[in-house]
Coordinates of C-alpha atoms in Angstrom, one line a residue:
Chain A
X19 CA 11.6 -9.8 -51.2
X20 CA 8.5 -10.2 -53.4
X21 CA 8.1 -7.2 -55.7
X22 CA 5.1 -5.1 -54.9
X23 CA 5.2 -6.3 -51.2
X24 CA 5.0 -3.3 -48.8
X25 CA 7.9 -3.0 -46.2
X26 CA 5.5 -3.4 -43.3
X27 CA 2.1 -5.0 -43.3
X28 CA 0.5 -3.6 -40.2
X29 CA -2.5 -5.9 -40.4
X30 CA -0.1 -8.9 -40.1
X31 CA 1.3 -7.4 -36.9
X32 CA -2.2 -6.8 -35.6
X33 CA -3.1 -10.4 -36.3
X34 CA 0.0 -11.7 -34.5
X35 CA 0.0 -9.5 -31.3
X36 CA -0.3 -12.4 -29.0
X37 CA 2.7 -14.1 -30.6
X38 CA 4.7 -10.8 -30.4
X39 CA 4.1 -10.5 -26.7
X40 CA 5.1 -14.1 -26.2
X41 CA 8.4 -13.7 -28.1
X42 CA 9.2 -10.5 -26.2
X43 CA 8.8 -12.3 -22.9
X44 CA 10.9 -15.3 -24.2
X45 CA 13.6 -12.8 -25.3
X46 CA 13.6 -11.2 -21.9
X47 CA 13.9 -14.5 -20.1
X48 CA 16.7 -15.7 -22.3
X49 CA 18.6 -12.4 -21.9
X50 CA 17.9 -12.0 -18.2
X51 CA 18.9 -15.6 -17.4
X52 CA 22.2 -15.2 -19.4
X53 CA 23.2 -11.9 -17.8
X54 CA 22.2 -13.0 -14.3
X55 CA 24.2 -16.3 -14.5
X56 CA 27.1 -14.5 -16.2
X57 CA 27.1 -11.8 -13.5
X58 CA 27.1 -14.3 -10.6
X59 CA 30.0 -16.2 -12.3
X60 CA 31.9 -13.1 -13.1
X61 CA 31.4 -11.7 -9.6
X62 CA 33.0 -14.8 -8.1
X63 CA 35.8 -14.8 -10.6
X64 CA 36.3 -11.0 -10.4
X65 CA 36.5 -11.0 -6.6
X66 CA 38.9 -13.9 -6.6
X67 CA 41.1 -12.3 -9.3
X68 CA 40.9 -8.6 -8.3
X69 CA 43.9 -8.6 -5.9
X70 CA 45.6 -11.6 -7.6
X71 CA 47.3 -10.7 -10.9
X72 CA 48.4 -14.4 -11.3
X73 CA 44.8 -15.4 -11.3
X74 CA 43.4 -12.5 -13.3
X75 CA 45.6 -13.1 -16.4
X76 CA 44.4 -16.7 -17.2
X77 CA 40.8 -15.9 -16.4
X78 CA 40.7 -13.0 -18.9
X79 CA 42.6 -15.2 -21.4
X80 CA 40.0 -17.9 -21.3
X81 CA 37.1 -15.4 -21.3
X82 CA 38.8 -13.7 -24.2
X83 CA 39.0 -16.9 -26.3
X84 CA 35.4 -17.7 -25.6
X85 CA 34.5 -14.2 -26.7
X86 CA 36.2 -14.6 -30.1
X87 CA 34.3 -17.8 -31.1
X88 CA 31.6 -16.8 -33.6
X89 CA 28.3 -17.4 -31.9
X90 CA 26.9 -19.5 -34.7
X91 CA 29.9 -21.9 -34.6
X92 CA 29.6 -22.1 -30.8
X93 CA 26.0 -23.2 -30.9
X94 CA 26.8 -25.7 -33.7
X95 CA 29.6 -27.1 -31.6
X96 CA 27.4 -27.5 -28.5
X97 CA 24.4 -29.1 -30.2
X98 CA 25.9 -32.7 -30.2
X99 CA 26.2 -32.4 -26.4
X100 CA 23.2 -30.4 -25.3
X101 CA 20.8 -30.5 -28.2
X102 CA 18.5 -27.8 -29.4
X103 CA 17.8 -26.6 -25.9
X104 CA 17.7 -23.6 -23.7
X105 CA 20.8 -24.9 -22.1
X106 CA 22.7 -24.7 -25.4
X107 CA 21.7 -21.1 -25.9
X108 CA 22.5 -20.1 -22.4
X109 CA 25.9 -21.7 -22.4
X110 CA 26.7 -19.5 -25.4
X111 CA 25.1 -16.4 -24.2
X112 CA 26.7 -16.6 -20.7
X113 CA 30.2 -17.2 -22.2
X114 CA 29.9 -14.0 -24.1
X115 CA 29.1 -11.9 -21.0
X116 CA 32.1 -13.2 -19.0
X117 CA 34.9 -11.1 -20.6
X118 CA 33.1 -7.8 -20.2
X119 CA 31.7 -8.5 -16.7
X120 CA 34.9 -9.9 -15.2
X121 CA 37.0 -7.0 -16.6
X122 CA 34.7 -4.4 -15.3
X123 CA 34.3 -6.0 -11.9
X124 CA 38.0 -6.3 -11.5
X125 CA 38.6 -2.7 -12.8
X126 CA 35.9 -1.5 -10.4
X127 CA 37.4 -3.2 -7.3
X128 CA 40.9 -2.0 -8.3
X129 CA 39.6 1.6 -8.7
X130 CA 38.9 1.8 -5.0
X131 CA 41.6 4.2 -3.6
X132 CA 44.3 2.4 -1.5
X133 CA 43.8 4.8 1.4
X134 CA 40.1 4.0 1.6
X135 CA 40.9 0.2 1.7
X136 CA 43.7 0.8 4.2
X137 CA 41.5 2.9 6.6
X138 CA 38.7 0.3 6.4
X139 CA 41.1 -2.5 7.4
X140 CA 42.8 -0.3 9.9
X141 CA 39.5 0.4 11.7
X142 CA 38.8 -3.2 12.1
X143 CA 36.7 -4.3 9.1
X144 CA 37.2 -8.0 8.2
X145 CA 38.4 -8.7 4.7
X146 CA 34.9 -9.8 3.8
X147 CA 33.4 -6.6 5.2
X148 CA 35.9 -4.6 3.2
X149 CA 34.7 -6.3 0.0
X150 CA 31.0 -6.1 0.6
X151 CA 30.8 -2.7 2.4
X152 CA 33.5 -0.8 0.8
X153 CA 35.0 -2.2 -2.4
X154 CA 31.8 -3.4 -4.2
X155 CA 29.7 -0.4 -3.4
X156 CA 32.5 1.9 -4.7
X157 CA 33.0 -0.3 -7.7
X158 CA 29.2 -0.1 -8.5
X159 CA 29.6 2.5 -11.2
X160 CA 32.1 0.5 -13.2
X161 CA 30.3 -2.7 -12.6
X162 CA 27.0 -1.3 -13.8
X163 CA 28.7 0.1 -16.9
X164 CA 29.9 -3.5 -17.7
X165 CA 26.4 -4.8 -17.0
X166 CA 24.9 -2.4 -19.5
X167 CA 27.3 -3.4 -22.3
X168 CA 26.8 -7.1 -21.5
X169 CA 23.0 -6.7 -21.5
X170 CA 22.8 -4.8 -24.8
X171 CA 25.2 -7.3 -26.4
X172 CA 23.2 -10.3 -25.1
X173 CA 19.9 -8.8 -26.4
X174 CA 21.4 -8.8 -29.8
X175 CA 23.0 -12.3 -29.5
X176 CA 19.8 -13.8 -28.3
X177 CA 18.2 -13.3 -31.7
X178 CA 20.8 -15.7 -33.1
X179 CA 19.7 -18.5 -30.8
X180 CA 16.5 -18.6 -32.9
X181 CA 18.6 -20.8 -35.2
X182 CA 18.7 -23.5 -32.6
X183 CA 15.0 -23.2 -31.9
X184 CA 15.1 -20.6 -29.1
X185 CA 15.5 -17.0 -29.9
X186 CA 12.6 -14.8 -28.8
X187 CA 12.5 -12.0 -31.3
X188 CA 15.0 -13.8 -33.5
X189 CA 12.1 -16.0 -34.5
X190 CA 10.5 -13.2 -36.4
X191 CA 13.8 -12.3 -38.1
X192 CA 14.4 -15.9 -39.3
X193 CA 10.8 -16.2 -40.3
X194 CA 11.1 -13.1 -42.4
X195 CA 14.3 -14.3 -44.1
X196 CA 12.9 -17.7 -44.9
X197 CA 9.7 -16.4 -46.4
X198 CA 11.1 -13.3 -48.1
X199 CA 8.6 -11.4 -46.0
X200 CA 9.9 -8.1 -44.7
X201 CA 7.3 -7.4 -42.0
X202 CA 8.4 -9.9 -39.3
X203 CA 12.0 -9.3 -40.2
X204 CA 11.7 -5.6 -39.5
X205 CA 9.4 -6.2 -36.5
X206 CA 12.0 -8.6 -34.9
X207 CA 14.9 -6.2 -35.5
X208 CA 13.1 -3.1 -34.3
X209 CA 11.7 -4.7 -31.2
X210 CA 15.1 -6.2 -30.2
X211 CA 16.7 -2.7 -30.6
X212 CA 13.9 -1.2 -28.5
X213 CA 14.4 -3.9 -25.9
X214 CA 18.1 -3.2 -25.6
X215 CA 17.5 0.5 -25.2
X216 CA 14.8 -0.1 -22.6
X217 CA 17.0 -2.4 -20.5
X218 CA 20.0 -0.1 -20.8
X219 CA 17.8 2.8 -19.5
X220 CA 16.6 0.6 -16.6
X221 CA 20.2 -0.2 -15.6
X222 CA 21.1 3.5 -15.6
X223 CA 18.2 4.1 -13.2
X224 CA 19.3 1.3 -11.0
X225 CA 22.8 2.7 -10.9
X226 CA 21.5 6.2 -10.0
X227 CA 19.5 4.8 -7.1
X228 CA 22.3 2.6 -5.9
X229 CA 25.0 5.3 -5.9
X230 CA 23.5 8.4 -4.3
X231 CA 27.0 9.7 -3.4
X232 CA 28.0 10.0 -7.1
X233 CA 25.4 12.7 -7.7
X234 CA 26.9 15.0 -5.1
X235 CA 30.4 15.1 -6.6
X236 CA 31.3 18.7 -7.4
Chain B
X13 CA 68.1 -6.4 7.7
X14 CA 64.5 -5.4 8.0
X15 CA 62.7 -2.1 7.5
X16 CA 62.9 -1.6 11.3
X17 CA 65.6 -3.1 13.5
X18 CA 66.2 -3.2 17.2
X19 CA 63.5 -0.6 18.0
X20 CA 62.5 -0.4 21.6
X21 CA 60.5 2.4 23.1
X22 CA 57.9 3.0 25.7
X23 CA 55.0 5.4 25.2
X24 CA 53.7 6.6 28.5
X25 CA 49.9 6.5 28.7
X26 CA 48.1 9.8 27.7
X27 CA 51.1 11.2 25.9
X28 CA 51.7 12.0 22.3
X29 CA 54.7 10.2 21.0
X30 CA 55.9 11.4 17.6
X31 CA 58.0 9.2 15.3
X32 CA 60.0 11.5 13.0
X33 CA 62.7 10.8 10.4
X34 CA 63.5 11.0 6.8
X35 CA 61.4 9.1 4.3
X36 CA 62.1 5.4 4.3
X37 CA 63.3 5.3 7.9
X38 CA 60.6 2.8 8.9
X39 CA 58.3 5.1 10.9
X40 CA 55.1 4.2 9.0
X41 CA 56.1 0.5 9.2
X42 CA 56.5 0.9 13.0
X43 CA 53.1 2.5 13.2
X44 CA 51.4 -0.3 11.1
X45 CA 53.0 -2.9 13.3
X46 CA 51.0 -1.5 16.3
X47 CA 47.6 -2.3 14.7
X48 CA 49.0 -5.4 12.9
X49 CA 48.6 -4.1 9.4
X50 CA 52.2 -5.3 9.2
X51 CA 53.4 -8.2 11.3
X52 CA 56.9 -7.9 12.8
X53 CA 59.2 -10.8 11.9
X54 CA 60.4 -10.8 15.5
X55 CA 59.9 -9.0 18.7
X56 CA 56.9 -8.0 20.7
X57 CA 54.5 -5.0 21.0
X58 CA 52.5 -4.6 24.2
X59 CA 49.5 -2.4 24.9
X60 CA 48.8 -2.1 28.6
X61 CA 51.1 -4.9 29.2
X62 CA 49.2 -7.2 26.8
X63 CA 51.0 -8.7 23.8
X64 CA 49.0 -7.6 20.7
X65 CA 50.0 -10.7 18.8
X66 CA 47.5 -12.5 21.0
X67 CA 44.6 -10.2 20.1
X68 CA 42.8 -11.0 16.8
X69 CA 43.7 -8.1 14.4
X70 CA 40.1 -6.9 13.7
X71 CA 39.4 -6.8 17.5
X72 CA 42.6 -5.0 18.1
X73 CA 42.0 -2.4 15.4
X74 CA 38.6 -1.6 16.7
X75 CA 40.2 -0.4 19.9
X76 CA 42.9 1.7 18.1
X77 CA 42.0 4.9 16.3
X78 CA 43.7 5.2 12.9
X79 CA 44.2 8.3 10.8
X80 CA 46.2 8.3 7.6
X81 CA 47.5 11.1 5.4
X82 CA 44.8 10.8 2.8
X83 CA 42.3 10.1 5.5
X84 CA 40.5 7.5 3.5
X85 CA 37.0 8.6 4.3
X86 CA 34.4 6.3 2.6
X87 CA 33.2 8.3 -0.4
X88 CA 30.0 6.4 -0.5
X89 CA 29.0 7.0 3.1
X90 CA 27.7 10.2 4.6
X91 CA 29.8 12.1 7.2
X92 CA 27.6 10.7 10.0
X93 CA 28.0 7.1 8.7
X94 CA 31.8 7.6 8.3
X95 CA 32.1 8.6 11.9
X96 CA 29.8 5.8 13.0
X97 CA 32.0 3.2 11.4
X98 CA 33.7 1.7 14.5
X99 CA 30.8 2.2 17.0
X100 CA 28.7 0.2 14.5
X101 CA 31.3 -2.5 14.2
X102 CA 31.2 -2.7 18.0
X103 CA 27.4 -3.0 17.8
X104 CA 26.6 0.1 19.8
X105 CA 22.8 0.8 20.0
X106 CA 21.8 3.1 17.2
X107 CA 20.7 6.0 19.4
X108 CA 24.1 6.0 21.2
X109 CA 25.8 6.0 17.9
X110 CA 23.8 9.0 16.8
X111 CA 24.5 10.9 20.0
X112 CA 28.2 10.2 19.7
X113 CA 28.3 11.4 16.1
X114 CA 26.7 14.7 16.9
X115 CA 28.9 15.1 19.9
X116 CA 32.0 14.6 17.8
X117 CA 30.8 16.9 15.1
X118 CA 30.4 19.6 17.7
X119 CA 33.9 18.9 19.0
X120 CA 35.5 19.3 15.6
X121 CA 33.5 22.5 15.0
X122 CA 31.1 21.3 12.3
X123 CA 27.3 21.8 12.6
X124 CA 25.7 18.3 12.8
X125 CA 22.5 19.5 11.2
X126 CA 24.4 20.7 8.1
X127 CA 27.1 18.1 7.8
X128 CA 25.5 14.9 9.0
X129 CA 24.0 13.9 5.7
X130 CA 26.7 15.2 3.4
X131 CA 29.2 13.1 1.5
X132 CA 32.9 13.5 1.9
X133 CA 33.2 15.0 -1.6
X134 CA 31.1 17.9 -0.4
X135 CA 33.5 19.0 2.3
X136 CA 36.8 21.0 2.1
X137 CA 40.1 19.3 2.7
X138 CA 40.4 20.7 6.2
X139 CA 36.9 19.6 7.1
X140 CA 37.6 16.1 5.7
X141 CA 40.7 16.0 7.8
X142 CA 38.7 16.8 10.9
X143 CA 36.1 14.2 10.1
X144 CA 39.0 11.7 9.8
X145 CA 40.2 12.5 13.3
X146 CA 36.6 12.3 14.6
X147 CA 36.1 9.0 13.0
X148 CA 39.2 7.6 14.6
X149 CA 38.1 8.9 18.0
X150 CA 34.5 7.7 17.7
X151 CA 34.6 4.6 19.9
X152 CA 36.9 6.4 22.4
X153 CA 39.9 4.2 21.7
X154 CA 42.6 4.3 24.4
X155 CA 45.2 4.4 21.7
X156 CA 45.4 6.4 18.5
X157 CA 47.7 6.0 15.5
X158 CA 48.2 9.0 13.2
X159 CA 50.2 8.8 10.0
X160 CA 50.9 12.3 8.7
X161 CA 47.3 13.2 9.5
X162 CA 47.7 16.8 8.6
X163 CA 50.0 16.3 5.7
X164 CA 47.6 16.9 2.9
X165 CA 46.4 20.4 3.8
X166 CA 47.9 23.9 3.3
X167 CA 50.2 25.3 6.1
X168 CA 47.6 27.6 7.6
X169 CA 44.9 25.0 7.9
X170 CA 47.6 22.6 9.2
X171 CA 48.5 24.9 12.0
X172 CA 44.9 25.2 13.0
X173 CA 44.2 21.5 12.9
X174 CA 47.4 20.9 15.0
X175 CA 46.2 23.4 17.6
X176 CA 42.7 21.9 17.6
X177 CA 44.1 18.4 18.1
X178 CA 46.4 19.5 20.9
X179 CA 43.5 21.2 22.7
X180 CA 41.4 18.0 22.2
X181 CA 44.2 15.9 23.5
X182 CA 44.4 18.0 26.6
X183 CA 40.9 16.9 27.4
X184 CA 40.9 13.3 26.3
X185 CA 44.4 12.2 27.2
X186 CA 44.5 9.4 24.7
X187 CA 47.8 7.7 24.0
X188 CA 48.8 8.8 20.6
X189 CA 51.6 7.6 18.3
X190 CA 52.0 10.2 15.6
X191 CA 54.2 9.9 12.4
X192 CA 55.6 12.8 10.5
X193 CA 58.6 13.7 8.4
X194 CA 58.4 17.3 9.5
X195 CA 60.6 18.1 12.5
X196 CA 58.7 21.3 13.2
X197 CA 55.4 19.3 13.5
X198 CA 57.2 16.8 15.7
X199 CA 58.4 19.4 18.1
X200 CA 55.0 21.1 18.2
X201 CA 52.9 18.0 18.7
X202 CA 55.1 15.6 20.7
X203 CA 55.3 15.1 24.4
X204 CA 58.1 12.8 23.3
X205 CA 59.8 12.6 20.0
X206 CA 61.5 9.6 18.6
X207 CA 64.0 10.5 15.8
X208 CA 64.5 7.6 13.6
X209 CA 67.2 7.0 11.0
X210 CA 67.2 4.6 8.1
X211 CA 66.7 1.0 9.1
X212 CA 64.3 2.0 11.8
X213 CA 67.2 2.7 14.1
X214 CA 66.2 5.0 17.0
X215 CA 68.6 7.9 17.0
X216 CA 67.1 9.7 20.0
X217 CA 63.9 9.4 22.1
X218 CA 63.3 12.4 24.2
X219 CA 61.0 15.3 25.0
X220 CA 61.3 18.0 22.3
X221 CA 63.1 20.4 24.7
X222 CA 65.9 17.9 25.2
X223 CA 66.1 17.1 21.5
X224 CA 66.7 20.7 20.7
X225 CA 69.1 21.4 23.6
X226 CA 71.0 18.1 23.7
X227 CA 70.8 16.3 20.3
X228 CA 72.2 12.8 21.0
X229 CA 74.4 12.6 17.9
X230 CA 75.3 14.3 14.6
X231 CA 72.3 12.8 12.8
X232 CA 69.8 14.3 15.2
X233 CA 71.6 17.6 15.3
X234 CA 71.5 17.8 11.5
X235 CA 67.9 16.6 11.4
X236 CA 66.6 19.2 13.9
X237 CA 68.6 21.7 11.9
X238 CA 70.8 24.7 12.6
X239 CA 67.9 26.8 13.7
X240 CA 67.3 24.9 16.9
X241 CA 66.8 28.1 18.9
X242 CA 64.2 29.2 16.4
X243 CA 62.5 25.9 16.7
X244 CA 62.3 26.2 20.4
X245 CA 59.8 29.0 19.9
X246 CA 57.3 26.2 19.1
X247 CA 57.5 25.1 22.7
X248 CA 56.2 28.4 24.0
X249 CA 52.7 29.5 23.5
X250 CA 51.5 33.1 23.2
X251 CA 49.7 32.8 26.5
X252 CA 52.9 32.0 28.3
X253 CA 54.5 35.3 27.7
X254 CA 53.4 38.7 29.0
X255 CA 51.0 40.2 26.5
X256 CA 51.2 43.9 25.5
X257 CA 48.2 46.1 25.5
X258 CA 47.2 48.4 22.7
X259 CA 45.2 51.6 23.1
X260 CA 41.7 50.6 22.2
X261 CA 38.6 52.3 21.0
X262 CA 35.1 50.9 20.6
X263 CA 33.3 51.2 17.3
X264 CA 30.8 54.0 17.2
X265 CA 32.0 55.5 20.5
X266 CA 34.1 58.7 20.5
X267 CA 37.7 58.7 21.4
X268 CA 38.2 59.4 25.1
X269 CA 39.0 63.0 26.0
X270 CA 42.4 62.0 27.3
X271 CA 43.4 60.7 23.9
X272 CA 42.4 63.4 21.4
X273 CA 45.1 65.8 20.6
X274 CA 47.4 64.9 23.6
X275 CA 51.1 65.2 22.7
X276 CA 51.6 61.6 23.9
X277 CA 48.8 60.2 21.8
X278 CA 49.8 56.8 20.3
X279 CA 49.9 56.7 16.5
X280 CA 47.3 54.0 16.3
X281 CA 44.3 52.8 18.2
X282 CA 42.9 49.3 18.0
X283 CA 39.2 49.4 17.0
X284 CA 36.9 46.8 18.7
X285 CA 33.3 46.1 17.8
X286 CA 30.6 46.3 20.6
X287 CA 31.3 42.6 21.4
X288 CA 35.0 43.5 22.1
X289 CA 36.1 41.7 19.0
X290 CA 39.0 43.4 17.3
X291 CA 38.5 44.9 13.8
X292 CA 41.7 46.7 12.9
X293 CA 44.0 49.6 13.5
X294 CA 42.8 53.3 13.2
X295 CA 45.2 56.1 12.6
X296 CA 44.8 58.2 15.8
X297 CA 45.4 61.5 14.2
X298 CA 42.9 61.1 11.4
X299 CA 40.4 59.7 13.9
X300 CA 40.9 62.7 16.2
X301 CA 40.5 65.0 13.2
X302 CA 37.3 63.4 11.9
X303 CA 35.9 62.3 15.2
X304 CA 34.8 59.1 13.5
X305 CA 35.5 55.6 14.7
X306 CA 34.2 53.5 11.8
X307 CA 35.5 50.2 10.5
X308 CA 35.9 51.3 6.9
X309 CA 38.9 53.4 8.0
X310 CA 40.5 50.4 9.8
X311 CA 43.7 48.7 8.7
X312 CA 43.1 45.0 9.0
X313 CA 46.5 43.7 8.2
X314 CA 47.4 42.3 11.7
X315 CA 46.8 38.6 12.1
X316 CA 44.8 37.2 15.0
X317 CA 46.4 34.6 17.2
X318 CA 45.1 32.7 20.3
X319 CA 46.7 32.1 23.6
X320 CA 47.5 28.5 22.6
X321 CA 49.2 29.5 19.3
X322 CA 52.9 28.8 19.7
X323 CA 55.4 31.6 19.1
X324 CA 56.9 29.8 16.1
X325 CA 53.5 29.9 14.3
X326 CA 52.9 33.5 15.5
X327 CA 56.3 34.5 14.1
X328 CA 55.6 32.8 10.8
X329 CA 52.3 34.7 10.5
X330 CA 53.9 38.1 11.3
X331 CA 56.8 37.5 8.8
X332 CA 54.3 36.1 6.2
X333 CA 52.2 39.2 6.4
X334 CA 55.1 41.6 6.9
X335 CA 53.6 43.3 9.9
X336 CA 54.9 44.0 13.4
X337 CA 52.0 43.1 15.6
X338 CA 49.5 40.3 16.1
X339 CA 46.3 40.6 17.9
X340 CA 45.6 38.1 20.6
X341 CA 42.0 36.9 21.0
X342 CA 40.2 34.5 23.2
X343 CA 38.0 31.5 22.3
X344 CA 35.1 33.8 21.5
X345 CA 37.3 36.1 19.4
X346 CA 37.4 38.9 22.0
X347 CA 40.4 41.1 22.3
X348 CA 42.9 40.1 25.0
X349 CA 46.2 41.7 24.1
X350 CA 48.8 42.1 21.4
X351 CA 52.1 40.5 20.7
X352 CA 54.9 42.0 18.7
X353 CA 58.0 40.9 16.8
X354 CA 60.0 42.4 19.6
X355 CA 58.2 40.2 22.2
X356 CA 59.0 37.1 20.2
X357 CA 62.6 38.2 19.8
X358 CA 62.9 38.6 23.6
X359 CA 61.5 35.1 24.1
X360 CA 63.9 33.8 21.5
X361 CA 66.9 35.4 23.3
X362 CA 66.0 33.9 26.6
X363 CA 65.5 30.5 25.1
X364 CA 68.9 30.6 23.5
X365 CA 70.6 31.9 26.7
X366 CA 69.0 29.2 28.8
X367 CA 70.0 26.4 26.5
X368 CA 73.3 24.7 27.3
X369 CA 75.8 24.6 24.4
X370 CA 75.5 21.2 22.8
X371 CA 78.7 19.1 23.1
X372 CA 80.2 18.8 19.6
X373 CA 80.2 15.2 18.4
X374 CA 83.4 14.0 16.8

């Protein structure tokens, strides 16, 4: 950092407000897309694997391997195939959500008491009705817990995709690093933290609204 | 060798058939074969002459009420929605569903206005058990399967739920297959009892009376226990024997002139409130001395029983509370008589005398 330079130059932020709004939106889209796609994929995998231990083990193994690849390396590996594109960043971001989401969806479905499932079947629910009307609603708490972790993680990871020309708020962070200029660096970091907190809060509200029965538990 | 072998039995329509036996004897497996949660490897099950293997499982199950030990109420649905499960699967119009739910809540003694919107977690164990039974009966199924339905509640609540269900069954005359490991419950609930031994072998299938007087073999004799005479008490209700009458006095009213001070005055009077509901026993001498008939003097240790309480339960209550006399009340809780240990002992003696001596099995 240049000596004598203040930590934050508010006038710089004021001059770039339009850019800030644009980057926040970009960050939200990248995160939202990744978590949504990851959730749909995980739901399919989780439902398939929940009552099939032979399927669950390999799925978590693959998701676990994906999860351990450093994000920077994953993006670098993908560039020859998909270029510096949204697709590249989304492939990476989606892969990182899978492990958390699949695990929580399966744990949620498995947490449904056996007697509840048995009585549902015994009263004449079809297996699909048991899934949609009994298992998934009851698994909601555990599933949303997974979504919260996945969302917060993805908000952080999305900043890294700035390195391949995407990145939302990560753009400010890289800009700051390259120019030894602390204002955008701090701005990008603080805003992505605030974004993560806001999204997490939003999901808590969604969960509260979607699980009215959980509030009455003595 | 399967879990159940060579089992053949006929359940007459409108009766309660109890499958009883030690754990692992295949009684639950048998029950689950009736609603096709388990498919038999061979053999056939008919309902009303129709082989169930030709009815699609979900369609079959919507016509068969099903209650299991842990009830399995849906924790995420309100009580009303839980009870409405099968009617909604059968696409009943919504106003008919609502009427049926309220009707059933009345039947099981819960106030619809209070309970309708509650979640299962907000009810007591006994209430949840009742809701489970109501849910199974919601679409008026001709057949009900019950797997240890009262197994998870305390003995007093269990006796009450059993009596309630028997009363309900009197009206509805549903065909019920009922699984329990408790021979006392089997004798109390069953029109017929199937005693099963391991491997799903049917040891004896008979009305409870016959099971107690003529056990078919050693296994049955051991299973029903040495206290067979005592168990037969469960086959007689309080209403079936002649009730005694206690000297009574109504709260706030003075003791009649014939009572006070007379040499033959009984030691205790039963105090009733102005609705003729019993409160407790008053010591006659003290009452005569003070001239007061107030409830704070009353001894409330006698249990209350109803006419449909069986003698076995009545005896258990008396022994449990270490008292001599139980007060018999009607549906509205009004006094209708008393029953004593002696009355029960007399009934027990006549039961034993009338029972033929079982032929010993080599």
